[in-house]
């Protein structure tokens, strides 16, 4: 069993899982776009009936009952315990919904000998969920704000901040941001995998520290800047650099640069202080069996949430995730225009995958649905996706508490596309297997 902390890459006709998939055997045939190691292509299926693409934001009209029904049907179809979603039109809430369960007592305990949840709990609009690698966009904003304040430089080598790190003299902050640094993924290290992946040794209460994780980092596997390879290590390192450059804990920097400017009150990395009942449990699917990652946990599973994990440790509501995406990509409320252009620009080896700095461009068909900007994630039994079309002003965010490992599947992304297609905002040939 191997939990994945991925970016999930959607293309016309296919879904690619990009990242570390060590220890899980997949059978797939990938086109050139998916040629990088660790990628997986899911075959396409029949799309929803065609809906004409609408040319302007004012044309988007939500039928709340229809969207509620779509969300409920999609949760059932994709085998997720539940999901929450939010749609914004130029910052205005067009619709938000919740369906299914936040806690499913029918799931088996992930930890051998652990206990299943006793009672069920429904998904609610205010349910909090770890957003996995969607966190990387928030971390990138923190780094870019520090660069705006001249606390660091994107093309500065990271030995200034991490002098003892192998290869630090040859790796820049920018290369960490766009996954061209070459650092192998420490979350695939046996010392980490044993605690997060082996049902016999699974420990959701393990006391993780970023220093311990960084100590596992080995030298870059290739010349920095010469290749693109997704690695969570990059964003763990960026979290440490942010704290040293910003002279504050990361959660305080997140508050200063992201949550306070946007008024996000349902976005957090702080362990403790919030009732556990606010959070959904995470669920892994293996075949027809669903496992609860909270089994044996005294609080939230320690590898899925918290300030250690600047690669994937934020929790939020779907509405807050949507407001972050809208505030960043449409309203321009977080970064100066030049910084936002830098963040969104794909260049060098990252360009073939349309990755920028903690963000990705999604090409979803003919105008105006051609270019969305956002990110996605999958880890700890959770999947997420939030993206904005800057041209139309439409934002969609979906969070689901299910990650199917065998066969691999990501309900949040499937539901995201279904919502976009229902609104006529996403082309119909963007499909998932």
Coordinates of C-alpha atoms in Angstrom, one line a residue:
X1 CA 0.0 0.0 0.0
X2 CA 1.4 3.4 -0.9
X3 CA -0.3 6.7 -0.3
X4 CA 0.4 9.3 -2.9
X5 CA 0.9 13.0 -2.6
X6 CA 0.5 14.0 -6.2
X7 CA -0.3 16.7 -8.6
X8 CA -3.1 15.4 -10.8
X9 CA -2.7 16.5 -14.4
X10 CA -5.8 16.6 -16.6
X11 CA -5.5 16.8 -20.4
X12 CA -8.0 16.6 -23.2
X13 CA -9.1 13.0 -23.1
X14 CA -7.0 11.8 -20.2
X15 CA -6.0 12.1 -16.6
X16 CA -2.3 11.8 -15.6
X17 CA -1.1 11.2 -12.1
X18 CA 2.3 12.8 -11.8
X19 CA 4.6 12.2 -8.9
X20 CA 6.0 9.4 -6.8
X21 CA 4.2 6.1 -7.2
X22 CA 6.9 3.9 -5.7
X23 CA 5.6 0.6 -4.4
X24 CA 2.4 0.5 -6.5
X25 CA 2.3 -1.5 -9.7
X26 CA 0.2 0.1 -12.4
X27 CA -0.5 -1.1 -16.0
X28 CA -0.9 1.7 -18.4
X29 CA 0.1 2.8 -21.9
X30 CA 1.2 6.5 -21.9
X31 CA 1.5 8.9 -24.8
X32 CA 4.6 11.2 -25.0
X33 CA 3.1 13.7 -22.6
X34 CA 3.1 11.0 -19.9
X35 CA 6.5 9.7 -20.6
X36 CA 8.1 10.9 -17.4
X37 CA 8.7 8.3 -14.7
X38 CA 5.9 8.0 -12.2
X39 CA 3.1 9.1 -14.6
X40 CA -0.1 7.2 -15.2
X41 CA -2.6 7.6 -18.0
X42 CA -6.2 6.6 -17.5
X43 CA -8.1 5.7 -20.6
X44 CA -11.0 8.0 -21.7
X45 CA -14.7 7.2 -21.3
X46 CA -17.8 8.6 -22.9
X47 CA -18.3 12.2 -22.1
X48 CA -21.5 14.0 -20.9
X49 CA -23.9 15.1 -23.5
X50 CA -22.5 18.2 -25.3
X51 CA -23.3 21.6 -23.8
X52 CA -22.4 24.7 -25.8
X53 CA -19.5 26.7 -24.5
X54 CA -20.7 30.0 -23.1
X55 CA -18.6 33.1 -24.2
X56 CA -18.9 35.4 -21.2
X57 CA -19.0 35.1 -17.4
X58 CA -22.5 36.7 -17.3
X59 CA -23.8 33.7 -19.2
X60 CA -23.1 31.3 -16.5
X61 CA -26.3 30.5 -14.7
X62 CA -26.4 27.9 -11.9
X63 CA -29.4 25.7 -11.3
X64 CA -28.8 24.8 -7.7
X65 CA -31.1 21.8 -7.7
X66 CA -29.4 20.4 -10.8
X67 CA -25.9 20.9 -9.5
X68 CA -26.9 19.3 -6.1
X69 CA -28.2 16.3 -8.0
X70 CA -25.1 16.1 -10.2
X71 CA -22.8 16.2 -7.1
X72 CA -24.8 13.5 -5.3
X73 CA -24.9 11.3 -8.4
X74 CA -21.2 11.7 -9.0
X75 CA -20.3 10.8 -5.4
X76 CA -22.2 7.6 -5.8
X77 CA -20.8 6.9 -9.3
X78 CA -17.2 7.4 -8.4
X79 CA -17.4 5.4 -5.1
X80 CA -16.5 8.3 -2.8
X81 CA -17.9 8.5 0.7
X82 CA -18.5 12.2 0.0
X83 CA -17.5 15.5 -1.5
X84 CA -17.9 19.3 -1.2
X85 CA -17.8 21.8 -4.0
X86 CA -18.0 25.5 -4.7
X87 CA -18.4 27.6 -7.9
X88 CA -17.6 31.3 -8.1
X89 CA -18.4 33.7 -10.9
X90 CA -15.9 36.7 -10.7
X91 CA -15.8 36.2 -6.9
X92 CA -19.5 35.8 -6.4
X93 CA -20.7 32.5 -5.0
X94 CA -22.7 30.9 -7.8
X95 CA -23.3 27.6 -6.0
X96 CA -21.9 25.4 -3.3
X97 CA -22.8 21.9 -2.3
X98 CA -22.1 19.0 -0.1
X99 CA -23.0 15.4 -0.5
X100 CA -22.4 12.0 1.1
X101 CA -20.4 11.2 4.2
X102 CA -17.6 12.9 6.0
X103 CA -17.2 9.8 8.2
X104 CA -18.1 6.3 6.9
X105 CA -18.3 3.6 9.6
X106 CA -18.5 0.9 7.0
X107 CA -14.9 1.4 5.9
X108 CA -12.2 -1.0 7.2
X109 CA -9.5 0.4 9.5
X110 CA -6.2 1.1 7.6
X111 CA -4.2 0.2 10.6
X112 CA -4.2 -3.5 11.3
X113 CA -5.9 -4.1 14.6
X114 CA -7.4 -0.6 14.5
X115 CA -11.0 0.2 15.0
X116 CA -13.5 1.5 12.5
X117 CA -15.4 4.7 13.2
X118 CA -18.5 4.1 15.3
X119 CA -20.8 6.7 13.8
X120 CA -21.4 8.3 10.4
X121 CA -21.3 12.0 9.8
X122 CA -22.5 13.9 6.8
X123 CA -20.5 16.2 4.6
X124 CA -21.5 19.8 5.2
X125 CA -20.6 23.0 3.5
X126 CA -18.3 23.9 6.4
X127 CA -16.5 20.5 6.5
X128 CA -12.8 20.9 6.5
X129 CA -10.6 18.6 4.5
X130 CA -6.8 18.3 3.9
X131 CA -6.2 19.5 0.4
X132 CA -3.0 17.6 -0.3
X133 CA -0.8 19.0 -3.1
X134 CA -3.1 21.9 -3.7
X135 CA -1.1 23.2 -0.7
X136 CA 1.8 23.8 -3.1
X137 CA 0.1 26.8 -4.7
X138 CA -0.2 28.4 -1.3
X139 CA 3.4 27.7 -0.5
X140 CA 4.5 29.2 -3.8
X141 CA 2.5 32.4 -3.0
X142 CA 4.4 32.7 0.3
X143 CA 7.7 32.3 -1.5
X144 CA 6.8 34.8 -4.2
X145 CA 5.7 37.4 -1.6
X146 CA 9.0 37.0 0.3
X147 CA 10.7 37.6 -3.1
X148 CA 8.6 40.7 -3.6
X149 CA 9.9 41.9 -0.2
X150 CA 13.4 41.1 -1.2
X151 CA 13.8 38.5 1.6
X152 CA 15.0 36.0 -1.0
X153 CA 15.6 35.8 -4.8
X154 CA 14.1 33.2 -7.1
X155 CA 17.4 32.6 -8.9
X156 CA 19.4 32.5 -5.6
X157 CA 21.0 29.1 -4.8
X158 CA 19.5 27.5 -1.7
X159 CA 22.8 27.0 0.1
X160 CA 22.2 30.5 1.4
X161 CA 19.4 29.0 3.5
X162 CA 20.3 25.3 3.7
X163 CA 24.1 25.1 3.6
X164 CA 24.3 21.5 4.7
X165 CA 21.8 20.2 2.1
X166 CA 23.4 18.0 -0.6
X167 CA 23.5 19.8 -3.9
X168 CA 22.3 23.1 -2.4
X169 CA 25.0 25.1 -4.2
X170 CA 23.6 24.1 -7.6
X171 CA 19.9 24.4 -7.0
X172 CA 17.9 27.6 -7.0
X173 CA 14.6 28.6 -5.4
X174 CA 13.0 28.7 -8.8
X175 CA 14.0 25.2 -9.6
X176 CA 12.4 24.0 -6.4
X177 CA 9.2 25.8 -7.3
X178 CA 9.0 24.3 -10.8
X179 CA 10.2 20.8 -10.0
X180 CA 13.4 21.0 -12.0
X181 CA 15.7 20.7 -9.0
X182 CA 16.3 17.0 -9.2
X183 CA 15.8 16.1 -5.6
X184 CA 14.3 12.5 -5.1
X185 CA 11.1 12.4 -3.2
X186 CA 11.8 11.8 0.5
X187 CA 8.2 10.6 0.9
X188 CA 9.3 7.5 -1.0
X189 CA 12.1 6.9 1.4
X190 CA 11.6 3.5 3.2
X191 CA 11.8 5.2 6.6
X192 CA 8.8 7.3 5.7
X193 CA 6.9 4.7 3.6
X194 CA 7.0 2.2 6.4
X195 CA 5.1 4.6 8.7
X196 CA 2.6 5.9 6.1
X197 CA 2.1 2.9 3.9
X198 CA 2.6 -0.4 5.7
X199 CA -0.7 -1.5 7.4
X200 CA 1.3 -3.3 10.1
X201 CA 3.5 -0.3 11.0
X202 CA 1.0 2.5 10.0
X203 CA 1.2 5.2 12.6
X204 CA -1.2 8.1 12.2
X205 CA 0.2 9.7 15.4
X206 CA 3.9 9.7 14.4
X207 CA 5.6 12.9 15.4
X208 CA 7.0 14.2 12.1
X209 CA 9.4 17.2 11.8
X210 CA 10.4 18.9 8.7
X211 CA 14.0 18.8 9.8
X212 CA 13.9 15.0 10.0
X213 CA 12.4 14.8 6.5
X214 CA 14.9 17.2 5.1
X215 CA 17.7 15.1 6.6
X216 CA 16.6 12.2 4.4
X217 CA 17.1 14.3 1.2
X218 CA 19.8 13.0 -1.1
X219 CA 21.7 14.9 -3.8
X220 CA 19.8 15.8 -7.0
X221 CA 19.4 12.8 -9.3
X222 CA 20.1 15.0 -12.4
X223 CA 21.7 18.3 -13.2
X224 CA 19.3 21.0 -11.8
X225 CA 17.4 22.7 -14.5
X226 CA 18.0 20.0 -17.1
X227 CA 14.8 17.9 -16.5
X228 CA 11.4 18.1 -14.9
X229 CA 10.4 15.6 -12.2
X230 CA 7.7 16.2 -9.6
X231 CA 9.0 15.8 -6.1
X232 CA 7.4 16.7 -2.7
X233 CA 10.9 17.2 -1.4
X234 CA 11.0 20.5 -3.3
X235 CA 8.1 22.0 -1.3
X236 CA 9.3 20.7 2.0
X237 CA 12.6 22.6 1.4
X238 CA 10.6 25.7 0.3
X239 CA 8.7 25.6 3.6
X240 CA 12.0 25.6 5.5
X241 CA 13.4 28.4 3.3
X242 CA 10.2 30.5 3.8
X243 CA 10.5 30.2 7.6
X244 CA 14.2 31.2 7.6
X245 CA 13.7 34.1 5.1
X246 CA 10.5 35.3 6.7
X247 CA 11.7 34.7 10.2
X248 CA 8.4 33.3 11.3
X249 CA 6.6 29.9 11.4
X250 CA 5.1 28.9 8.1
X251 CA 1.5 29.0 9.4
X252 CA 2.1 32.6 10.4
X253 CA 3.4 33.5 7.0
X254 CA 0.4 31.7 5.4
X255 CA -1.8 33.9 7.5
X256 CA 0.1 37.1 6.6
X257 CA 0.3 36.5 2.9
X258 CA -2.8 34.4 2.0
X259 CA -5.6 33.9 4.5
X260 CA -5.8 37.4 6.0
X261 CA -5.7 39.3 2.7
X262 CA -8.4 37.1 1.3
X263 CA -10.5 36.8 4.5
X264 CA -10.2 33.0 4.5
X265 CA -11.4 31.9 7.9
X266 CA -11.7 28.2 7.0
X267 CA -8.1 27.5 5.9
X268 CA -5.6 26.2 8.4
X269 CA -2.4 24.3 9.0
X270 CA -2.7 24.5 12.8
X271 CA -3.0 21.2 14.6
X272 CA -5.4 21.5 17.6
X273 CA -7.8 24.3 18.3
X274 CA -10.5 23.0 16.0
X275 CA -13.0 20.3 16.8
X276 CA -12.2 17.0 15.0
X277 CA -15.9 16.9 14.0
X278 CA -15.2 19.7 11.6
X279 CA -12.9 17.4 9.5
X280 CA -13.8 14.6 7.1
X281 CA -12.0 11.3 7.4
X282 CA -9.8 10.2 4.5
X283 CA -10.3 7.0 2.6
X284 CA -8.1 4.8 0.4
X285 CA -9.7 2.4 -2.0
X286 CA -8.1 -0.9 -2.9
X287 CA -10.3 -2.8 -5.3
X288 CA -13.7 -3.0 -3.6
X289 CA -12.4 -2.4 -0.1
X290 CA -12.3 1.1 1.4
X291 CA -9.8 1.9 4.3
X292 CA -10.2 4.7 6.8
X293 CA -6.9 6.5 7.3
X294 CA -8.1 7.8 10.7
X295 CA -8.1 4.4 12.3
X296 CA -5.9 4.5 15.4
X297 CA -5.5 8.3 15.1
X298 CA -5.8 10.4 18.3
X299 CA -6.3 13.5 16.0
X300 CA -6.0 14.1 12.3
X301 CA -3.5 11.6 10.7
X302 CA -0.1 13.3 11.3
X303 CA 1.1 12.8 7.7
X304 CA -1.9 14.4 6.1
X305 CA -2.2 17.8 7.9
X306 CA 0.0 20.3 9.7
X307 CA 2.7 22.9 9.2
X308 CA 5.4 20.3 8.7
X309 CA 3.9 19.5 5.3
X310 CA 4.4 22.6 3.2
X311 CA 3.9 20.3 0.2
X312 CA 0.4 19.1 1.2
X313 CA -0.6 20.0 4.8
X314 CA -3.3 22.6 4.5
X315 CA -7.0 21.9 5.3
X316 CA -9.8 24.0 4.0
X317 CA -13.5 24.1 3.0
X318 CA -14.3 23.9 -0.7
X319 CA -15.5 27.5 -0.6
X320 CA -12.2 28.7 0.9
X321 CA -10.3 26.8 -1.7
X322 CA -12.3 28.4 -4.4
X323 CA -11.8 31.9 -2.9
X324 CA -8.0 31.3 -2.8
X325 CA -8.0 30.3 -6.5
X326 CA -10.2 33.3 -7.5
X327 CA -8.2 35.7 -5.4
X328 CA -4.9 34.6 -6.8
X329 CA -5.6 34.1 -10.5
X330 CA -8.6 36.4 -11.3
X331 CA -8.6 39.2 -8.7
X332 CA -4.9 39.5 -8.4
X333 CA -5.3 40.1 -4.6
X334 CA -2.2 38.2 -3.5
X335 CA 0.7 39.0 -5.8
X336 CA 1.9 41.9 -7.9
X337 CA 1.1 41.4 -11.6
X338 CA 4.7 40.7 -12.5
X339 CA 4.9 38.0 -9.8
X340 CA 1.7 36.4 -10.9
X341 CA 2.9 36.3 -14.5
X342 CA 6.1 34.7 -13.2
X343 CA 4.2 32.1 -11.2
X344 CA 1.9 31.2 -14.2
X345 CA 4.7 31.1 -16.8
X346 CA 5.8 27.6 -17.9
X347 CA 9.4 27.6 -19.1
X348 CA 12.3 25.2 -19.6
X349 CA 11.7 21.5 -18.9
X350 CA 8.5 22.3 -17.0
X351 CA 6.9 23.8 -20.0
X352 CA 6.0 20.5 -21.7
X353 CA 3.8 19.7 -18.6
X354 CA 2.5 23.3 -18.5
X355 CA 3.7 23.7 -14.9
X356 CA 4.6 27.1 -13.5
X357 CA 5.7 27.8 -10.0
X358 CA 3.4 25.8 -7.8
X359 CA 0.6 26.0 -10.4
X360 CA -0.4 24.4 -13.6
X361 CA -2.3 25.4 -16.8
X362 CA -5.1 23.2 -17.8
X363 CA -6.2 23.3 -21.5
X364 CA -9.8 22.3 -21.6
X365 CA -10.9 23.0 -25.1
X366 CA -11.8 25.9 -27.4
X367 CA -12.2 29.4 -26.1
X368 CA -13.3 30.5 -23.6
X369 CA -12.6 27.2 -21.8
X370 CA -9.1 26.9 -23.2
X371 CA -7.0 27.9 -20.3
X372 CA -7.7 27.3 -16.6
X373 CA -5.1 27.9 -13.9
X374 CA -4.9 26.0 -10.7
X375 CA -3.7 22.8 -9.0
X376 CA -4.9 19.5 -7.6
X377 CA -3.8 16.9 -5.1
X378 CA -4.2 13.4 -3.8
X379 CA -2.9 12.1 -0.5
X380 CA -4.1 10.5 2.7
X381 CA -7.4 9.3 1.3
X382 CA -8.2 12.8 0.0
X383 CA -8.4 14.3 -3.5
X384 CA -8.8 18.0 -4.4
X385 CA -8.9 20.4 -7.4
X386 CA -9.3 24.1 -7.6
X387 CA -8.9 26.1 -10.8
X388 CA -9.9 29.5 -12.3
X389 CA -10.4 30.6 -15.8
X390 CA -9.0 34.2 -15.7
X391 CA -10.7 35.1 -19.0
X392 CA -14.2 34.2 -17.9
X393 CA -13.8 34.7 -14.1
X394 CA -15.2 31.3 -13.3
X395 CA -13.7 29.2 -10.5
X396 CA -14.5 25.7 -9.5
X397 CA -13.2 23.9 -6.4
X398 CA -14.0 20.3 -5.4
X399 CA -12.8 18.3 -2.3
X400 CA -13.4 14.6 -1.9
X401 CA -12.5 12.2 0.9
X402 CA -11.6 9.3 -1.3
X403 CA -8.4 8.3 -3.2
X404 CA -8.7 5.1 -5.1
X405 CA -5.3 3.4 -5.3
X406 CA -6.1 0.2 -7.2
X407 CA -7.4 0.9 -9.8
X408 CA -6.2 4.5 -9.5
X409 CA -8.8 7.1 -9.5
X410 CA -9.4 10.7 -8.2
X411 CA -13.1 11.5 -7.5
X412 CA -12.5 15.2 -6.9
X413 CA -11.1 15.7 -10.4
X414 CA -13.9 13.7 -12.0
X415 CA -16.5 15.7 -10.2
X416 CA -14.7 19.0 -11.1
X417 CA -14.9 18.2 -14.8
X418 CA -18.5 17.1 -14.5
X419 CA -19.4 20.5 -12.9
X420 CA -17.5 22.4 -15.5
X421 CA -19.1 20.5 -18.4
X422 CA -22.6 21.0 -16.8
X423 CA -22.0 24.8 -16.9
X424 CA -20.7 24.6 -20.4
X425 CA -17.4 25.9 -19.2
X426 CA -15.3 22.9 -20.0
X427 CA -15.1 21.2 -23.4
X428 CA -16.8 17.8 -23.6
X429 CA -13.8 15.9 -24.9
X430 CA -12.0 16.4 -21.6
X431 CA -12.7 13.0 -20.1
X432 CA -11.5 10.6 -17.5
X433 CA -11.2 6.8 -17.5

